[in-house]
Amino acid sequence: MKKLVILFVIIPFFGLTQNIDYPGDIEPGDSALLFAPDLINTGLFTRDFSMSPDGQEIYFSIMAGRSAVIMVSKKENGKWQEPVIASFSGNQKYNDFEPHVSPDGNKIYFLTTRPTEGQDEKPGWQNQNIFMVERTNNGWSEPHDVGAPINTINNEYYPSLTNSGKLYFNHSVQFADVGIYCSEMKDEKFLEPQKISFKNDSTLSLFNQTISRDEDFILACGNEKGTRKPARYYVAFNLGDNNWSDMYDLTEYLGHIGGRAASISLSPDGKYIFFCTILTDEKLSKVYPGLKISEIIENNMKPQSGSSNIYWIKADFIEELKQNTLNNN
């Protein structure tokens, strides 16, 4: 199995693929790399990744004090700009997480604690709903509720979309009963969601999933039902006729488990998997007599200082797993 090898260098490169020029270090291969240190990954709690299909905008999530906000970095004049809070996020009354740019780049779906119809405003994470913004000539619209039948009085979160317009997301009443649901779109409206079942999901609690654009496979975070263990990562393949394979554990391929707030997603072209985990560089956590408080602060404001960071890895192994799965079904 592949092991996680973390390389932390700041050598810029230009263009991993013909179409997308990613920021950061070097192109990942079979081992995961920290993604864009000091630009995307800092000492802050960082997770989630979504990119516009033209490769010019990156959206991700951070914890800023007690607030959860969505950040954006844009490529301007050939250079990735310092991330800022997205125009539709940053309202201190609400938490925003899990941005997902639609395949055409004209919408962003995201988790928010804004109340939906029938809900009262509540503090913290008591409300979890899916809202959406649309691209306009003047930037992004104001956030608006995707409404029923997607949002309910319970929790809906972690949206992702296919090229055909299907919306995959999580629905739960409480942590133990979370499930993956899918809603087709017809006449610009989402239809009644259907729960997605996998052959071995009776023992797993699956959440924070991402569907591939062609709906060929689905990635998910998960753990054993009834536990609060750090998340592992899984993949299942579409067998056709609304049937899915087993969920296969990807954790060893990625090289590390996730935290309790794990996430996983794909690059627009599907060539890379992005996932979050918590790793600590021993050099940053080392203390000794005479260490200055300014040095401690500086160390704690670097990636791998004990908070969540985003990593990426080449997704080639998914195709191999797919072929093995189809041959056995």
Coordinates of C-alpha atoms in Angstrom, one line a residue:
M1 CA 0.0 0.0 0.0
K2 CA 1.1 3.6 -0.6
K3 CA 2.3 5.5 2.4
L4 CA 2.0 9.3 3.0
V5 CA 5.2 11.2 2.2
I6 CA 4.8 14.8 3.0
L7 CA 7.1 17.2 1.1
F8 CA 7.2 20.7 2.3
V9 CA 9.0 22.8 -0.2
I10 CA 8.1 26.1 -1.9
I11 CA 9.3 25.6 -5.4
P12 CA 6.7 27.0 -7.7
F13 CA 5.6 25.2 -10.8
F14 CA 3.4 26.1 -13.7
G15 CA 0.7 23.9 -15.1
L16 CA 0.3 20.3 -13.9
T17 CA -2.1 19.7 -16.8
Q18 CA -2.7 21.4 -20.1
N19 CA -5.7 23.2 -18.8
I20 CA -5.2 23.9 -15.0
D21 CA -2.3 25.7 -13.4
Y22 CA -2.5 24.9 -9.7
P23 CA -0.7 26.9 -7.0
G24 CA 1.6 25.3 -4.6
D25 CA 4.6 23.1 -4.5
I26 CA 5.1 20.2 -6.9
E27 CA 2.8 17.9 -8.8
P28 CA 1.7 15.0 -6.5
G29 CA 2.1 11.4 -7.6
D30 CA 1.4 8.2 -5.7
S31 CA 2.1 10.0 -2.3
A32 CA 0.0 12.8 -0.9
L33 CA 1.4 16.3 -0.7
L34 CA 0.4 19.3 1.3
F35 CA -1.5 21.5 -1.0
A36 CA -0.3 25.1 -1.6
P37 CA 1.3 25.8 1.7
D38 CA 1.2 29.4 3.0
L39 CA -1.5 30.2 0.4
I40 CA -4.3 27.7 1.1
N41 CA -2.8 25.9 4.0
T42 CA -1.7 28.0 6.9
G43 CA -1.7 27.4 10.7
L44 CA -5.5 27.8 10.6
F45 CA -8.0 24.9 10.6
T46 CA -8.4 24.3 6.9
R47 CA -10.6 21.8 5.0
D48 CA -12.8 21.4 1.9
F49 CA -11.7 22.1 -1.7
S50 CA -13.5 23.1 -4.8
M51 CA -12.2 24.7 -8.0
S52 CA -14.0 26.5 -10.9
P53 CA -13.8 24.5 -14.1
D54 CA -11.7 27.1 -15.8
G55 CA -9.1 26.7 -13.0
Q56 CA -9.1 30.3 -12.0
E57 CA -10.8 30.2 -8.6
I58 CA -10.2 28.0 -5.5
Y59 CA -12.8 27.8 -2.7
F60 CA -12.0 26.2 0.7
S61 CA -13.1 26.5 4.3
I62 CA -11.4 27.7 7.5
M63 CA -12.2 28.3 11.1
A64 CA -11.7 32.0 12.0
G65 CA -12.1 32.3 15.7
R66 CA -15.5 30.9 16.4
S67 CA -16.7 31.4 12.8
A68 CA -16.6 29.0 9.9
V69 CA -16.1 30.8 6.6
I70 CA -15.6 30.1 3.0
M71 CA -12.4 31.5 1.4
V72 CA -11.6 32.1 -2.2
S73 CA -8.2 32.6 -4.0
K74 CA -8.3 33.9 -7.6
K75 CA -5.7 33.7 -10.3
E76 CA -5.1 37.2 -11.7
N77 CA -2.4 38.2 -14.1
G78 CA -0.9 34.7 -13.9
K79 CA -0.6 34.8 -10.1
W80 CA -2.7 33.3 -7.3
Q81 CA -3.9 36.0 -5.0
E82 CA -4.1 36.0 -1.2
P83 CA -7.4 34.3 -0.2
V84 CA -10.2 36.4 1.1
I85 CA -13.6 35.6 2.6
A86 CA -16.0 34.9 -0.3
S87 CA -18.6 37.7 -0.9
F88 CA -21.4 35.4 0.2
S89 CA -19.8 34.2 3.4
G90 CA -18.5 35.9 6.5
N91 CA -21.9 36.8 8.1
Q92 CA -21.0 36.3 11.8
K93 CA -24.6 35.1 12.6
Y94 CA -24.0 32.0 10.5
N95 CA -21.3 29.3 9.8
D96 CA -20.5 28.4 6.2
F97 CA -18.6 25.3 5.1
E98 CA -18.2 22.8 2.3
P99 CA -18.3 24.9 -0.9
H100 CA -18.9 23.1 -4.2
V101 CA -18.6 24.8 -7.6
S102 CA -21.1 23.4 -10.2
P103 CA -19.7 21.8 -13.3
D104 CA -20.5 24.9 -15.4
G105 CA -18.9 27.2 -12.8
N106 CA -22.1 29.3 -12.5
K107 CA -23.3 28.2 -9.1
I108 CA -21.8 27.4 -5.7
Y109 CA -23.7 25.1 -3.3
F110 CA -22.5 25.1 0.3
L111 CA -23.4 24.1 3.9
T112 CA -24.7 27.0 6.0
T113 CA -26.4 27.4 9.4
R114 CA -28.8 29.9 7.9
P115 CA -32.4 28.8 8.7
T116 CA -34.5 27.3 6.0
E117 CA -38.3 27.5 5.8
G118 CA -39.9 26.3 9.1
Q119 CA -36.7 26.8 11.1
D120 CA -35.8 29.4 13.7
E121 CA -32.3 30.9 13.9
K122 CA -30.2 28.8 16.3
P123 CA -26.6 29.2 17.5
G124 CA -23.7 27.0 16.6
W125 CA -24.3 24.1 14.2
Q126 CA -27.9 23.4 15.2
N127 CA -29.2 24.3 11.7
Q128 CA -27.4 22.7 8.8
N129 CA -28.8 23.5 5.4
I130 CA -27.7 23.7 1.7
F131 CA -27.8 27.2 0.2
M132 CA -26.7 28.3 -3.2
V133 CA -25.3 31.4 -4.9
E134 CA -25.3 32.2 -8.7
R135 CA -22.7 34.0 -10.7
T136 CA -23.8 37.4 -12.0
N137 CA -22.2 40.2 -13.9
N138 CA -21.4 41.8 -10.6
G139 CA -20.1 38.7 -8.8
W140 CA -22.0 36.2 -6.7
S141 CA -25.6 36.7 -5.8
E142 CA -26.9 36.7 -2.3
P143 CA -27.2 33.2 -0.8
H144 CA -30.6 31.6 -1.2
D145 CA -32.2 28.4 0.2
V146 CA -32.4 25.5 -2.3
G147 CA -35.6 24.7 -0.4
A148 CA -37.6 21.5 -0.3
P149 CA -37.4 18.7 -1.0
I150 CA -33.6 19.0 -0.3
N151 CA -33.7 21.0 2.9
T152 CA -35.8 19.8 5.8
I153 CA -36.1 20.6 9.5
N154 CA -33.2 18.2 10.0
N155 CA -29.6 18.4 8.7
E156 CA -28.5 18.6 5.1
Y157 CA -24.9 19.2 4.1
Y158 CA -21.9 18.5 1.9
P159 CA -23.3 19.0 -1.6
S160 CA -21.7 17.8 -4.9
L161 CA -23.1 17.7 -8.4
T162 CA -22.8 15.6 -11.6
N163 CA -22.6 16.9 -15.2
S164 CA -26.3 15.9 -15.6
G165 CA -27.3 18.1 -12.7
K166 CA -27.9 15.5 -10.0
L167 CA -27.2 16.7 -6.5
Y168 CA -25.6 14.3 -4.0
F169 CA -25.6 15.4 -0.3
N170 CA -25.9 14.2 3.3
H171 CA -29.1 14.0 5.3
S172 CA -29.2 13.2 9.0
V173 CA -31.3 13.7 12.1
Q174 CA -28.3 13.0 14.4
F175 CA -24.8 11.8 13.9
A176 CA -25.5 8.1 14.1
D177 CA -28.1 8.1 11.2
V178 CA -26.3 10.1 8.5
G179 CA -27.0 8.9 4.9
I180 CA -26.0 9.8 1.4
Y181 CA -28.9 11.0 -0.8
C182 CA -29.3 11.9 -4.5
S183 CA -31.8 14.2 -6.1
E184 CA -32.3 14.5 -9.9
M185 CA -33.1 17.9 -11.4
K186 CA -36.1 18.3 -13.8
D187 CA -37.3 21.6 -15.2
E188 CA -34.9 23.5 -13.0
K189 CA -36.2 21.8 -9.8
F190 CA -34.8 19.1 -7.7
L191 CA -36.9 16.0 -7.3
E192 CA -37.6 14.0 -4.1
P193 CA -34.2 12.7 -2.9
Q194 CA -33.4 9.0 -2.8
K195 CA -31.1 7.3 -0.4
I196 CA -28.1 5.7 -1.9
S197 CA -27.3 2.2 -0.6
F198 CA -24.1 0.3 -0.9
K199 CA -23.6 -3.5 -0.4
N200 CA -21.7 -3.1 2.9
D201 CA -23.0 0.1 4.3
S202 CA -24.9 -1.5 7.1
T203 CA -21.8 -1.3 9.3
L204 CA -20.6 2.1 8.1
S205 CA -21.7 5.7 8.8
L206 CA -20.8 7.5 5.6
F207 CA -20.6 11.3 5.2
N208 CA -19.0 14.2 3.4
Q209 CA -19.1 12.5 0.0
T210 CA -18.1 13.7 -3.5
I211 CA -19.6 12.3 -6.6
S212 CA -17.5 12.2 -9.8
R213 CA -18.8 14.5 -12.5
D214 CA -19.8 11.5 -14.7
E215 CA -21.3 9.7 -11.7
D216 CA -18.9 6.8 -12.3
F217 CA -17.8 6.6 -8.6
I218 CA -18.3 8.3 -5.3
L219 CA -15.8 9.1 -2.6
A220 CA -16.8 9.3 1.1
C221 CA -15.6 9.8 4.6
G222 CA -16.8 7.3 7.1
N223 CA -16.4 5.2 10.3
E224 CA -18.0 2.3 12.0
K225 CA -21.6 3.1 13.1
G226 CA -21.9 4.1 16.7
T227 CA -18.3 5.2 17.1
R228 CA -16.6 8.6 17.0
K229 CA -13.3 7.4 15.6
P230 CA -11.3 9.5 13.2
A231 CA -12.7 9.1 9.7
R232 CA -11.4 6.7 7.1
Y233 CA -11.9 7.3 3.3
Y234 CA -13.9 5.1 1.0
V235 CA -14.8 4.7 -2.7
A236 CA -17.8 2.9 -4.4
F237 CA -18.5 2.4 -8.1
N238 CA -21.6 2.8 -10.0
L239 CA -22.8 -0.6 -11.4
G240 CA -25.7 0.8 -13.3
D241 CA -29.5 0.7 -12.7
N242 CA -29.1 2.6 -9.4
N243 CA -26.8 -0.2 -8.0
W244 CA -23.5 0.5 -6.3
S245 CA -20.6 -1.7 -5.3
D246 CA -19.3 -2.1 -1.8
M247 CA -17.5 0.8 -0.2
Y248 CA -13.8 0.1 -0.5
D249 CA -11.4 1.6 2.1
L250 CA -9.0 4.0 0.4
T251 CA -7.2 5.1 3.6
E252 CA -4.0 3.2 2.9
Y253 CA -3.9 4.6 -0.7
L254 CA -4.2 8.1 0.6
G255 CA -1.7 7.4 3.4
H256 CA -3.5 8.8 6.4
I257 CA -6.8 8.8 8.2
G258 CA -9.0 11.9 8.4
G259 CA -9.9 13.9 11.5
R260 CA -13.4 13.9 13.0
A261 CA -14.2 16.7 10.6
A262 CA -12.9 15.0 7.5
S263 CA -13.6 16.0 3.9
I264 CA -12.8 14.7 0.4
S265 CA -13.2 16.1 -3.1
L266 CA -12.0 16.0 -6.6
S267 CA -10.2 18.5 -9.0
P268 CA -12.5 19.7 -11.9
D269 CA -10.8 17.2 -14.3
G270 CA -11.0 14.4 -11.8
K271 CA -7.2 13.8 -11.9
Y272 CA -6.6 14.7 -8.3
I273 CA -8.1 13.8 -5.0
F274 CA -8.1 16.4 -2.2
F275 CA -8.6 15.4 1.4
C276 CA -8.0 16.8 4.8
T277 CA -6.1 15.3 7.7
I278 CA -4.2 16.4 10.8
L279 CA -0.5 16.0 10.9
T280 CA 2.0 17.5 13.3
D281 CA 5.5 18.4 12.4
E282 CA 7.6 17.6 15.4
K283 CA 9.9 20.5 14.7
L284 CA 6.9 22.9 15.2
S285 CA 5.7 21.3 18.4
K286 CA 9.2 21.1 20.1
V287 CA 9.7 23.1 23.2
Y288 CA 12.8 23.8 25.3
P289 CA 14.1 26.2 27.9
G290 CA 14.6 29.6 26.5
L291 CA 12.2 29.3 23.6
K292 CA 10.7 32.7 22.9
I293 CA 6.9 33.2 22.9
S294 CA 7.2 34.9 19.5
E295 CA 8.8 31.7 18.1
I296 CA 6.0 29.6 19.6
I297 CA 3.4 31.8 18.0
E298 CA 5.2 31.7 14.7
N299 CA 5.4 27.9 14.8
N300 CA 1.7 27.6 15.6
M301 CA 0.9 29.8 12.5
K302 CA 2.4 27.3 10.1
P303 CA 0.9 24.3 8.3
Q304 CA 1.2 21.0 10.1
S305 CA 1.2 22.6 13.5
G306 CA -1.6 20.3 14.7
S307 CA -4.6 21.6 12.9
S308 CA -6.5 20.3 9.8
N309 CA -4.8 20.8 6.4
I310 CA -5.7 19.9 2.8
Y311 CA -3.6 17.4 0.9
W312 CA -3.8 16.2 -2.6
I313 CA -2.8 13.0 -4.5
K314 CA -3.0 11.7 -8.0
A315 CA -6.3 9.7 -8.6
D316 CA -4.9 7.1 -11.0
F317 CA -5.4 4.2 -8.6
I318 CA -9.2 4.8 -8.7
E319 CA -9.3 3.3 -12.3
E320 CA -7.4 0.2 -11.2
L321 CA -9.8 -0.3 -8.3
K322 CA -12.7 0.2 -10.6
Q323 CA -11.6 -2.5 -13.0
N324 CA -11.0 -4.9 -10.2
T325 CA -14.4 -4.2 -8.8
L326 CA -16.3 -4.6 -12.1
N327 CA -14.5 -7.9 -12.8
N328 CA -15.7 -9.2 -9.5
N329 CA -19.4 -8.2 -10.0

